[in-house]
Structures are given as C-alpha cells and as structure tokens.
Coordinates of N, CA and C in Angstrom, one line a residue:
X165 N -26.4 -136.5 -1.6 CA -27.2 -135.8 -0.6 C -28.6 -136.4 -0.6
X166 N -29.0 -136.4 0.3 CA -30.7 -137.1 0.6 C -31.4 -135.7 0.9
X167 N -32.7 -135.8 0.1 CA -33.9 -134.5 0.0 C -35.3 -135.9 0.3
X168 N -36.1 -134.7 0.9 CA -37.2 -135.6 1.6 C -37.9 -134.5 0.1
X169 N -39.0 -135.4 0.0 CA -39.7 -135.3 -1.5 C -41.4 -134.9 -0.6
X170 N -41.9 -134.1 -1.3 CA -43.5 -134.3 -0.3 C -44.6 -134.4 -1.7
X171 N -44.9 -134.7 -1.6 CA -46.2 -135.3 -2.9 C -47.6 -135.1 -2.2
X172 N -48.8 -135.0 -3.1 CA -50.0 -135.5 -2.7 C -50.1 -136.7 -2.2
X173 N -49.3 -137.9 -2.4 CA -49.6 -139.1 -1.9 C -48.8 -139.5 -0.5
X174 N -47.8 -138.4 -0.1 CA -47.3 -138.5 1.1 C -45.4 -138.0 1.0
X175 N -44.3 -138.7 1.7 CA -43.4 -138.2 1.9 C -42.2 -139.5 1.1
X176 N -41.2 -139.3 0.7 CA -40.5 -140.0 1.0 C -39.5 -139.4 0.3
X177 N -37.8 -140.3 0.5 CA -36.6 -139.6 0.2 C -35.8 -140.0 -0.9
X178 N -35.5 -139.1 -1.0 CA -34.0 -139.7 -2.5 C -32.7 -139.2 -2.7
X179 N -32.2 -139.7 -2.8 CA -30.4 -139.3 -2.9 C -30.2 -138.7 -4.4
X180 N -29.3 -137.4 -4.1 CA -29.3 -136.2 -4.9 C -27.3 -136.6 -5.2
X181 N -27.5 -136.0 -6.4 CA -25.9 -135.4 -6.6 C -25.5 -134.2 -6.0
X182 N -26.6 -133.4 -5.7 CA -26.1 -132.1 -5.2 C -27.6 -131.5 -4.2
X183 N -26.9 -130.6 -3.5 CA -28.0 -130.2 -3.0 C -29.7 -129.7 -3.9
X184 N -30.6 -130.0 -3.3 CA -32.4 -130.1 -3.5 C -31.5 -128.6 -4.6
X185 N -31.4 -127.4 -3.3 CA -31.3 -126.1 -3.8 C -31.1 -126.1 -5.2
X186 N -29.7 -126.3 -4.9 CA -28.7 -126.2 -6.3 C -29.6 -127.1 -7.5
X187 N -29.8 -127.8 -7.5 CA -30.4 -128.4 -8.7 C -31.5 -128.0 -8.8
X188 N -32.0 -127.5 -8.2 CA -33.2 -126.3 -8.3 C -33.0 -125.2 -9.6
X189 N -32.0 -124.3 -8.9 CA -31.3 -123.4 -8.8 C -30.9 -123.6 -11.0
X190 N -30.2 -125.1 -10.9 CA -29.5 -125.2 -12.4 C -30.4 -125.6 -13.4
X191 N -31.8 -126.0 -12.6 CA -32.9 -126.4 -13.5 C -32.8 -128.0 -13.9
X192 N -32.1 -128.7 -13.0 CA -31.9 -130.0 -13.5 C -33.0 -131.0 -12.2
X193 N -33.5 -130.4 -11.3 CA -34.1 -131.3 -10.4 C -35.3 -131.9 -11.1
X194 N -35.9 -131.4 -12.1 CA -37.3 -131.9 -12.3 C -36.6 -133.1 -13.1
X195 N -36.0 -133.3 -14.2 CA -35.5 -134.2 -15.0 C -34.9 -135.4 -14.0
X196 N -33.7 -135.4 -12.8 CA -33.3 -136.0 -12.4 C -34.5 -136.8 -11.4
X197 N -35.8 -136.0 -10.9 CA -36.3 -136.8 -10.6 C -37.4 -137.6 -11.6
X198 N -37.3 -137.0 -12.6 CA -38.6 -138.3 -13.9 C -39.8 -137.5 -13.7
X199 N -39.7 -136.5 -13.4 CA -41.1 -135.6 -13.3 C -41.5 -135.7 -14.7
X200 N -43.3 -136.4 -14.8 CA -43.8 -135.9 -16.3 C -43.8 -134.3 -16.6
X201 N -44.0 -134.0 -18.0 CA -44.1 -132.5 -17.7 C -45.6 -133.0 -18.4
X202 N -46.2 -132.5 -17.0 CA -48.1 -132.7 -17.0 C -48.5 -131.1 -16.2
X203 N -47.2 -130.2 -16.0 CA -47.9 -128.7 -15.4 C -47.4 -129.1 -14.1
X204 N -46.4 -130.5 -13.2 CA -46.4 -130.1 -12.0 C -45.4 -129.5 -11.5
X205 N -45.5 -128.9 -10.5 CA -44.7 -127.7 -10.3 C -43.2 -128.3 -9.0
X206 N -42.2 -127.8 -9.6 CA -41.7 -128.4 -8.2 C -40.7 -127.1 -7.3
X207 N -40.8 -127.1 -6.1 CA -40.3 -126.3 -5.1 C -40.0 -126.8 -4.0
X208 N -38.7 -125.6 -3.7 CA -38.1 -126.0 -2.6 C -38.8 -125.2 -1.3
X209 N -39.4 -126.0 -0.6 CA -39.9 -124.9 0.6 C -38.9 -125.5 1.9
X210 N -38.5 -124.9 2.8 CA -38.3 -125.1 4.3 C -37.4 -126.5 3.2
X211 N -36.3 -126.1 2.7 CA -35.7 -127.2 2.6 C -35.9 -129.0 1.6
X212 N -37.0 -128.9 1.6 CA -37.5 -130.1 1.1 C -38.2 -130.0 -0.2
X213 N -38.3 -130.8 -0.9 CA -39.1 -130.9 -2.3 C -40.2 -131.3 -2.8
X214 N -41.1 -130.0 -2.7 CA -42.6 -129.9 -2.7 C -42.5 -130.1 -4.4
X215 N -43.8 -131.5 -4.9 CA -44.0 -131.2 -5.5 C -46.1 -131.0 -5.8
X216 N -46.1 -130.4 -6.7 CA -47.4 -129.8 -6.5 C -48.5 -129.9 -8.4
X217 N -49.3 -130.8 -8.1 CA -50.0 -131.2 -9.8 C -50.5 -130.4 -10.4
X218 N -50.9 -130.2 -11.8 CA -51.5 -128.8 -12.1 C -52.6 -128.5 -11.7
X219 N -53.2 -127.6 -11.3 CA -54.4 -126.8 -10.8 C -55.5 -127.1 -12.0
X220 N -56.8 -126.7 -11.2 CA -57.6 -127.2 -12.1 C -57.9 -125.9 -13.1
X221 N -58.8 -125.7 -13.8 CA -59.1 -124.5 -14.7 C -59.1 -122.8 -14.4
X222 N -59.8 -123.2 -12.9 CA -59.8 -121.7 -11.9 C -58.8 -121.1 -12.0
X223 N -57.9 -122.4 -11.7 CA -56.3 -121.3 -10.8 C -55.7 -121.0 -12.1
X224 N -55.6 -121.0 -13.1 CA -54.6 -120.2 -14.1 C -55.8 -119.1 -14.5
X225 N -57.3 -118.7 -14.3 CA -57.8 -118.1 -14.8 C -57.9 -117.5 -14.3
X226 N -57.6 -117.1 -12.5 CA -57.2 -116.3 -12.0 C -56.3 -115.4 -12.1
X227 N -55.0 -116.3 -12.3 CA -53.8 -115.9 -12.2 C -54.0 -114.8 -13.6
X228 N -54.1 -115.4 -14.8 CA -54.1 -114.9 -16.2 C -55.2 -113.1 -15.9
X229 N -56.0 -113.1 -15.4 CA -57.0 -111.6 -14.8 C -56.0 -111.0 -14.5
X230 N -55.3 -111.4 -13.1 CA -54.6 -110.5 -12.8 C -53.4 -110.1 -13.8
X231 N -52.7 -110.5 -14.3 CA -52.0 -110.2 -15.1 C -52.6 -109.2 -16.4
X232 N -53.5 -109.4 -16.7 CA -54.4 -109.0 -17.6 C -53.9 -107.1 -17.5
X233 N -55.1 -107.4 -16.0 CA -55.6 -105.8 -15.4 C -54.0 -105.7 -15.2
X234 N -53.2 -106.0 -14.8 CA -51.8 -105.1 -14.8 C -51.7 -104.7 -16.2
X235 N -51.7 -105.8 -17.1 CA -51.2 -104.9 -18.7 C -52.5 -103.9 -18.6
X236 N -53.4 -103.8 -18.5 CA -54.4 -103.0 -18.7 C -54.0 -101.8 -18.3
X237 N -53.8 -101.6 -17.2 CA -53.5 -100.5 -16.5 C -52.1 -99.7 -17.5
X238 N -51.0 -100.3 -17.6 CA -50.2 -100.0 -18.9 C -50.6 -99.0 -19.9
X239 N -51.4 -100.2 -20.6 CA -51.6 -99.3 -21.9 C -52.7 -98.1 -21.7
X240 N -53.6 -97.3 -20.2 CA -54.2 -96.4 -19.8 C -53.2 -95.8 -19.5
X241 N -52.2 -96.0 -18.8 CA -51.2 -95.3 -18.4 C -49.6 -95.6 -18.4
X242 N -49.3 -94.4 -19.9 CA -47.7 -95.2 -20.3 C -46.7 -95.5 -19.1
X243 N -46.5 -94.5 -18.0 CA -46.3 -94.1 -16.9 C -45.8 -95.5 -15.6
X244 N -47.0 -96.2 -16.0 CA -47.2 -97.2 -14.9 C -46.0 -98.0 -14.7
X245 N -45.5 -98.4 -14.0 CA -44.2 -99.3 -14.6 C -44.0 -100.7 -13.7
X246 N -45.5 -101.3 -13.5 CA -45.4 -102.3 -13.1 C -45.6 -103.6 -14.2
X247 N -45.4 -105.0 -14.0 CA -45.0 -105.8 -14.9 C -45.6 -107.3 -14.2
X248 N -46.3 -108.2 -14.9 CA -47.2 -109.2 -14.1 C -46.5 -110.2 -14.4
X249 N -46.0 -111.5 -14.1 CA -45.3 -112.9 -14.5 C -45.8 -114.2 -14.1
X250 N -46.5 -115.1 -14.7 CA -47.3 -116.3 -13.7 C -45.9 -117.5 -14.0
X251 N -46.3 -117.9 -12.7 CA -45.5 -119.3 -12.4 C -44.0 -119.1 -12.7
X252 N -43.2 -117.8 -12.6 CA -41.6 -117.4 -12.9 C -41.3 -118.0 -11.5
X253 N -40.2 -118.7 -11.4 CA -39.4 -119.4 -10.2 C -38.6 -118.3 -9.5
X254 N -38.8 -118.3 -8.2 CA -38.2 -117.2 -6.8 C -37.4 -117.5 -6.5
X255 N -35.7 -117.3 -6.2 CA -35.0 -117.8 -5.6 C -34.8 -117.0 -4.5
X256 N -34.8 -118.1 -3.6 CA -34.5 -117.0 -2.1 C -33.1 -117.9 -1.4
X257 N -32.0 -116.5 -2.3 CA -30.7 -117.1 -2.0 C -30.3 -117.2 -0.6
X258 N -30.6 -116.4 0.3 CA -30.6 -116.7 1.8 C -30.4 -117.8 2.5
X259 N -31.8 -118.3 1.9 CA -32.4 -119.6 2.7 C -32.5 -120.9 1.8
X260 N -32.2 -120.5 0.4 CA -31.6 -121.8 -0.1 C -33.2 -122.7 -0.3
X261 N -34.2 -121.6 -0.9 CA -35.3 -122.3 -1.1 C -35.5 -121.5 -2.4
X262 N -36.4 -122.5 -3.2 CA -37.0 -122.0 -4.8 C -38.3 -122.1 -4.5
X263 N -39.4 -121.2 -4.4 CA -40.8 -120.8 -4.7 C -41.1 -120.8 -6.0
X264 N -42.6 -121.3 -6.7 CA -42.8 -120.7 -7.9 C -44.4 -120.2 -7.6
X265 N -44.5 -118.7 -7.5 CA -45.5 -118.0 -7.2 C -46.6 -118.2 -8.3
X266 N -47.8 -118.0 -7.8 CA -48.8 -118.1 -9.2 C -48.2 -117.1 -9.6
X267 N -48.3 -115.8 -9.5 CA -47.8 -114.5 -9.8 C -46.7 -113.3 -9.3
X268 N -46.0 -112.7 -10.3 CA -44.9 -112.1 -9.7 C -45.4 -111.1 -9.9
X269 N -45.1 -109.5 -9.7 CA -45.5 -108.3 -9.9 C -44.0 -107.4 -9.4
X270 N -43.7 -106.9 -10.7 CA -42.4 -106.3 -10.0 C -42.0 -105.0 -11.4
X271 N -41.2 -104.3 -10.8 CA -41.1 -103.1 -11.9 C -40.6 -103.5 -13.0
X272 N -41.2 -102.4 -14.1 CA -40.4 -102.8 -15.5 C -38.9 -102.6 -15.6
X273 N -38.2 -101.7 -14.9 CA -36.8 -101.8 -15.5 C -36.5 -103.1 -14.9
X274 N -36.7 -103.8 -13.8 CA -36.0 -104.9 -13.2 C -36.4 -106.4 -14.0
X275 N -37.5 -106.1 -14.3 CA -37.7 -107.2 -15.6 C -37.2 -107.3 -16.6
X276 N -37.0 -106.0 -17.1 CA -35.8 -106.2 -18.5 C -34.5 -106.2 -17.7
X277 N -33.8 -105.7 -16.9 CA -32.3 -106.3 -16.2 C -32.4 -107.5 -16.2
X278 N -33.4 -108.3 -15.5 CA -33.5 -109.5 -15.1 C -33.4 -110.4 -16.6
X279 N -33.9 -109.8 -17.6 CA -33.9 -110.6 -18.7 C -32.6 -110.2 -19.7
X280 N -32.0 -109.0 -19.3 CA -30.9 -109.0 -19.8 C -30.0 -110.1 -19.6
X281 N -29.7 -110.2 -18.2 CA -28.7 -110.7 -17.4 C -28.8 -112.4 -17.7
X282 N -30.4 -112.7 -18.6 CA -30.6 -114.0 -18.6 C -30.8 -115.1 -17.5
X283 N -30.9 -114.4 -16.7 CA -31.3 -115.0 -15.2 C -32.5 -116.0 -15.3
X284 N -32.2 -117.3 -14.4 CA -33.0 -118.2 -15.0 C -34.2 -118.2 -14.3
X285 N -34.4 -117.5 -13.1 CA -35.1 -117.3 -11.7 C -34.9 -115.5 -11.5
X286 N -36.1 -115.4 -10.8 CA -36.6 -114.0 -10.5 C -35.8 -114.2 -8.9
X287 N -35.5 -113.1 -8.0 CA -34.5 -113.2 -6.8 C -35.7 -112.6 -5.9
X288 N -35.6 -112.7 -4.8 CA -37.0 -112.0 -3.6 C -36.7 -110.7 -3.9
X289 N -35.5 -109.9 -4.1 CA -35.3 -108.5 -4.0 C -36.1 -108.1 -5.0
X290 N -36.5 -108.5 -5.9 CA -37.0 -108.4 -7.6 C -38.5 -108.2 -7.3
X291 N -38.7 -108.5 -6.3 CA -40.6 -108.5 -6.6 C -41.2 -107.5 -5.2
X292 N -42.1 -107.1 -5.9 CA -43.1 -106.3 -5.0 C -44.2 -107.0 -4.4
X293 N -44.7 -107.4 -5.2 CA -46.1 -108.4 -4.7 C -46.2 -109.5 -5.3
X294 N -46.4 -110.8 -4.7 CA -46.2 -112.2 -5.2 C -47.9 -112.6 -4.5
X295 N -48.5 -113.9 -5.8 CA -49.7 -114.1 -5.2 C -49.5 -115.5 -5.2
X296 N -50.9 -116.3 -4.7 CA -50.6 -117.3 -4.6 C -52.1 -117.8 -4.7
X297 N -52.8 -118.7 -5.5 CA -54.4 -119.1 -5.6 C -54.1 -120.4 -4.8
X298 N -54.6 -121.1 -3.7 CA -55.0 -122.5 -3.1 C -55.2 -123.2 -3.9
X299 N -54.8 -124.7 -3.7 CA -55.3 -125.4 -4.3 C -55.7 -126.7 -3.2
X300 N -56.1 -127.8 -3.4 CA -56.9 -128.3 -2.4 C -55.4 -129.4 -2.0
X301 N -54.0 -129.5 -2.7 CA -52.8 -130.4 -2.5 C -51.8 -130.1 -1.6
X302 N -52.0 -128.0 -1.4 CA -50.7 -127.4 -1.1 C -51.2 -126.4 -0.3
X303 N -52.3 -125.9 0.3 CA -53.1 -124.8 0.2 C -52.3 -124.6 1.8
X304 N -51.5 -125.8 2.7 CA -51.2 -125.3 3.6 C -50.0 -124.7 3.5
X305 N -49.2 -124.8 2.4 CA -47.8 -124.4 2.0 C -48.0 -122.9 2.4
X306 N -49.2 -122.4 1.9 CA -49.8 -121.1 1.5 C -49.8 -120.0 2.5
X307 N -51.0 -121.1 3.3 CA -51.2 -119.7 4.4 C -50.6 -119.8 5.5
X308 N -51.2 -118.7 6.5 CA -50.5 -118.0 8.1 C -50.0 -120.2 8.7
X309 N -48.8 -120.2 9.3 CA -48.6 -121.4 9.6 C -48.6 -121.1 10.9
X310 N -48.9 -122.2 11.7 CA -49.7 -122.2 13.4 C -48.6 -123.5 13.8
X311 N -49.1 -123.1 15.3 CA -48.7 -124.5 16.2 C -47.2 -124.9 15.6
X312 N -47.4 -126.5 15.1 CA -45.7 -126.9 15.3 C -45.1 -126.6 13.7
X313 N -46.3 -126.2 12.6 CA -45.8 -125.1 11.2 C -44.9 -124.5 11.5
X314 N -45.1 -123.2 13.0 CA -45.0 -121.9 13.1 C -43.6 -121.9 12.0
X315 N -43.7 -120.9 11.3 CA -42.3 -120.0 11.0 C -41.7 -121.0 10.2
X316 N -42.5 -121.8 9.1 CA -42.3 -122.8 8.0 C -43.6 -122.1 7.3
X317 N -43.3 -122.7 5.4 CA -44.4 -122.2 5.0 C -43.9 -121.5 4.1
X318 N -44.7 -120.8 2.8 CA -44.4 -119.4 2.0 C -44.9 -118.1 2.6
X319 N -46.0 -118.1 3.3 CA -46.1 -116.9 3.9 C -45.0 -116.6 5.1
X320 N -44.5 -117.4 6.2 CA -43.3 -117.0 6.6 C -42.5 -116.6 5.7
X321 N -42.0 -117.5 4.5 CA -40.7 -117.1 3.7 C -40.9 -115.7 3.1
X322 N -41.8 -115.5 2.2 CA -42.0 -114.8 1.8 C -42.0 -113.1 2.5
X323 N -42.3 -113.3 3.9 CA -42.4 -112.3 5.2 C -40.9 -111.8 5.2
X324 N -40.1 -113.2 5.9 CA -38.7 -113.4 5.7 C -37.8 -112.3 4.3
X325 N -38.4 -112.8 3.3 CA -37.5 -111.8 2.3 C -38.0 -110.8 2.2
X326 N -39.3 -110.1 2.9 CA -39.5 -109.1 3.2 C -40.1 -108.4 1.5
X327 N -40.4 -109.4 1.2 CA -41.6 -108.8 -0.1 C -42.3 -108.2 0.6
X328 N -42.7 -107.1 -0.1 CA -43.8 -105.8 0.1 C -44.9 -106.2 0.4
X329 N -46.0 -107.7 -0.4 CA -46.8 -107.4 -0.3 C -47.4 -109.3 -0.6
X330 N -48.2 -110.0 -0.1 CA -48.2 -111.1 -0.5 C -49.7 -111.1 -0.5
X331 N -50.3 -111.1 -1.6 CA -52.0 -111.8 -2.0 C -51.9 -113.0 -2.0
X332 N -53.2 -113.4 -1.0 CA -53.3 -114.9 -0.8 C -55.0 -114.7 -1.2
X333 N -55.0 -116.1 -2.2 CA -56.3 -116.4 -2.9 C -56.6 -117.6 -2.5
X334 N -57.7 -118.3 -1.4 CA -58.0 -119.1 -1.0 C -59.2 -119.4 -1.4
X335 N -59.0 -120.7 -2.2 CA -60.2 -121.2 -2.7 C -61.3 -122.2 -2.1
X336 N -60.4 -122.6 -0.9 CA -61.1 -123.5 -0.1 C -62.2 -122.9 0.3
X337 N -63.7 -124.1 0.0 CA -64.9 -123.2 0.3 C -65.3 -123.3 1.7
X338 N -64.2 -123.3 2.5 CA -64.6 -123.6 3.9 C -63.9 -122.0 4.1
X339 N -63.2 -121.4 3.8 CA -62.7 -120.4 3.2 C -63.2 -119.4 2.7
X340 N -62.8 -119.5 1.3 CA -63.5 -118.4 0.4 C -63.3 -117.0 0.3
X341 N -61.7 -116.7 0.4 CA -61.3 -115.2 1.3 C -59.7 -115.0 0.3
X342 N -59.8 -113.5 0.3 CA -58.5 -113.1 -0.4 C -58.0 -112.2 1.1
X343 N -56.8 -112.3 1.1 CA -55.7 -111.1 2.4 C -54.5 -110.9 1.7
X344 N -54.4 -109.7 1.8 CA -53.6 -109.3 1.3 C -52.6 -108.4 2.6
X345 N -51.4 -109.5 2.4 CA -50.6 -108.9 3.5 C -49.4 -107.8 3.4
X346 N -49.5 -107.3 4.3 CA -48.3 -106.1 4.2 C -47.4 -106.2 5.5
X347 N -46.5 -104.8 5.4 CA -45.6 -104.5 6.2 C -44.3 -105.9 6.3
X348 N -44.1 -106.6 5.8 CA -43.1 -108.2 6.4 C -42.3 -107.4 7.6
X349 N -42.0 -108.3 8.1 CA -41.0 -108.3 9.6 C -40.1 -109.1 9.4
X350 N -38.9 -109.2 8.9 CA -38.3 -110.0 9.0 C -37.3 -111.1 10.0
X351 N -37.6 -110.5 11.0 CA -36.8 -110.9 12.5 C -38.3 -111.6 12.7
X352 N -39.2 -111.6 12.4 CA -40.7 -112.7 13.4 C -41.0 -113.2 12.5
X353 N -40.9 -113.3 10.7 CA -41.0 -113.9 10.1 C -42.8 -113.7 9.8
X354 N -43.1 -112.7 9.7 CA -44.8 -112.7 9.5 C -44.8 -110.8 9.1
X355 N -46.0 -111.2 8.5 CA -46.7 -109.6 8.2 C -47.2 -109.1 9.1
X356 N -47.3 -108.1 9.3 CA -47.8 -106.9 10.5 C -49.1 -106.5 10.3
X357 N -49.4 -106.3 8.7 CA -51.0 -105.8 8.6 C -51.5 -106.8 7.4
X358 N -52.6 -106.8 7.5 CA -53.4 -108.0 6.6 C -54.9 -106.8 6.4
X359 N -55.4 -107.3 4.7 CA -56.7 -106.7 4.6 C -57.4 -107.9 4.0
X360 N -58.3 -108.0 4.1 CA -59.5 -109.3 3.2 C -60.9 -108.4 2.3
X361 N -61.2 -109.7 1.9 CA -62.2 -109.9 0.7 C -62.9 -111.2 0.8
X362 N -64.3 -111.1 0.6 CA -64.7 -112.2 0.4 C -64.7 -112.5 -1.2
X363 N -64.6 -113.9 -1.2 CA -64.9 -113.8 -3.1 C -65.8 -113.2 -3.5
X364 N -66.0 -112.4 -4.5 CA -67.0 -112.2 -5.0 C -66.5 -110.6 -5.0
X365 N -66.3 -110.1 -4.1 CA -66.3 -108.8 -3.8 C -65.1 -107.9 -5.1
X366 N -64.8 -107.3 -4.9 CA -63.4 -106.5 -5.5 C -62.6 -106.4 -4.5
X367 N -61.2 -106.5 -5.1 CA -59.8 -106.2 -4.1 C -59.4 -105.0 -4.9
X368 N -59.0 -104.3 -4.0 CA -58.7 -103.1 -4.0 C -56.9 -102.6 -4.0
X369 N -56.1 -103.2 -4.9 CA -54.5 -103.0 -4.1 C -54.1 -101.7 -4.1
X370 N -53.3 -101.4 -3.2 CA -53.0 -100.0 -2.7 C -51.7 -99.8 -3.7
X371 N -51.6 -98.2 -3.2 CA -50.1 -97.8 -4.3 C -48.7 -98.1 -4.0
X372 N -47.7 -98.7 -4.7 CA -47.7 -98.3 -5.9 C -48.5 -99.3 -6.8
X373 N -48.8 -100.3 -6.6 CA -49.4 -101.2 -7.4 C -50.9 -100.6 -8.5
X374 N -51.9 -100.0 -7.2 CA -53.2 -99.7 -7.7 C -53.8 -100.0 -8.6
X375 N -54.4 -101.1 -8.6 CA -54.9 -101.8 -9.1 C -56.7 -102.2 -9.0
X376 N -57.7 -102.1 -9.1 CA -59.0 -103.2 -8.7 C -59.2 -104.4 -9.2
X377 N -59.5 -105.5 -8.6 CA -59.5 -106.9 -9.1 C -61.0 -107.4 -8.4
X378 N -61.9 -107.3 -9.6 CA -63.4 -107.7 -9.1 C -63.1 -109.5 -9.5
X379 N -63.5 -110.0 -8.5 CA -63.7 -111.2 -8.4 C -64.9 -112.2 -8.5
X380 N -65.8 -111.6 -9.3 CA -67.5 -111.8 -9.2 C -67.2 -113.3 -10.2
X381 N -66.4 -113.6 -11.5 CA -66.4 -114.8 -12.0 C -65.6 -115.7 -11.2
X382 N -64.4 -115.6 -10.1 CA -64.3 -116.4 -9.1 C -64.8 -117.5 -8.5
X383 N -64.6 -118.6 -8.5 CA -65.5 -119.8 -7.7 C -64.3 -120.8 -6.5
X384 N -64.6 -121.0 -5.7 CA -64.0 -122.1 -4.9 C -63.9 -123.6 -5.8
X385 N -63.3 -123.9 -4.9 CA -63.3 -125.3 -5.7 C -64.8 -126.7 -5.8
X386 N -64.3 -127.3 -6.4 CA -65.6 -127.9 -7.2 C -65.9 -128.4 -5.3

C-alpha cells in the first residue's frame, strides 16, 4: 500500500506492507520507516503520515504542569478520579487515524481497565479532555481548519469522536491564546462552544475536570 508521509521538509510517498493505520495501530510504523528515536512523533491524521520533531523545552513543560495539578488535585481530594497521560497514542477506530495528544485526561477506573487489558493505545471513548501545545511544524494539524482544510485536522477529528473537551495551547506569538472547546457535534464535525485565555492569565476548567491552570511561567515561542 502507498501512505503519503508529511514532514517539516515537505511531502512525499512510500509503499507500506499494510495499511499507514494498521502499522500504526501494531506499533511497527516508526521502525519500518528508519525513524531516529530523537522524540519524533508519528501520526496518522486524515489518513496520512504526520511526522512531527521534538518540541522545544516549553512544550513538555507545559504538558508536565498540567499533569502535575491533576495529581495535585488527587492527593487534596481522595475522591477525584481523574487521571493525566502525556504523549499516550489515540486510536480512533472509526476513522482509522492514530493521534498522539500532548495530554490525555480520562477517569481512573478506565486507566487501570485500559492497563489491564494491556492496550497499546488509549481509544477516543476513553478520554474526557485531550490537549494539544503548538508547535511552530504542526500548529496547523491543531487548530479550527478553514477554507479547503475544512473538516481535516485534530480539532475536527477530535469533534468527530466527540471528546468532551479539547484544550488548545497556542504558542504562536502572533497568537498567544488557550480555548478550550466543548459540546463536539459529531454530524459538523466542530465544537459548539469555545472559551479562551490569553497566556499569562489562569484557565479555569469546568466540572467534572475542575481544575485552575495559571499560566504566568508560560512563553510563546522563541
């Protein structure tokens, strides 16, 4: 089978034993294509094979906060039963695409099922809120897709499987804005209600999550 490849340096194709998915899916795409392991990330979006280089120091130091303040919240409250995961791979069996979110957020019993079961990939049904920090290679994968994008993208997909809740962290300093989307629609493929932040400010997530995430050490990109 032939997968169109997308890189920072541009596009091109390669002949697969099996579908992009599926070798996604079995964990053998990164090897079959000679990927160093230097942090880069690879995913299936709209079919094709994004690959994406490691982020610079920001983006895991974001990611790592929020996960933080979720255990945080935990050990204030035995009760809480939410659960934080950076960079766990999404399968969205549907559509035959692999995501890897900066962050997953999903209840504790379904993280220990999920680790029962040995599952190599977290499934869309599995997560509540997925986030995603920009980076200056992929940043369009990210957000709202327009014009001839429309209805490609993670924010469609993500709409599509009807996650609860998608935090978009945009570091672009032309930018410089967190939204946090709700309601998905699945038939339009988009979120219904959106709230923002400028950096710097605090994000505020609503229940069940409840959470605050001050963002005052936060910076755009160099």
């Amino acid at each position: 089978m032939t997968a169109t490849v997308i890189d920072p340096q541009g596009r091109f194709r390669v002949d697969l034993p099996n579908s992009a998915y599926q070798m996604w899916v079995d964990g053998v795409l990164w090897d079959y294509l000679h990927i160093a392991h230097d942090g880069t990330r690879v995913e299936i979006i709209d079919g094709e094979i994004v690959l994406s280089p490691a982020p610079s120091l920001m983006h895991p130091f974001i990611c790592t906060e929020i996960v933080n303040l979720i255990d945080e919240a935990r050990f204030k409250d035995p009760s809480y039963r939410w659960r934080g995961v950076v960079a766990s791979g999404l399968n969205f069996v549907a559509e035959e695409n692999g995501y890897i979110p900066d962050v997953t957020v999903l209840d504790e019993e379904v993280m220990h099922e999920a680790l029962k079961l040995d599952q190599r990939h977290l499934i869309t049904d599995q997560s509540e809120l997925v986030v995603e920090v920009t980076s200056p290679s992929n940043a369009h994968f990210d957000r709202r897709s327009t014009g001839k994008r429309a209805g490609k993208g993670k924010w469609c997909g993500y709409a599509r499987a009807e996650i609860p809740y998608y935090l978009l962290i945009d570091l672009d300093p032309a930018v410089s804005a967190i939204t946090l989307y709700s309601i998905p629609d699945q038939a339009s493929a988009a979120y219904l209600h959106e709230e923002s932040w400028s950096i710097g400010e605090t994000i505020a997530l609503p229940d069940p999550i409840g959470i605050e995430i001050p963002t005052d050490k936060w910076k755009p990109w160099a």
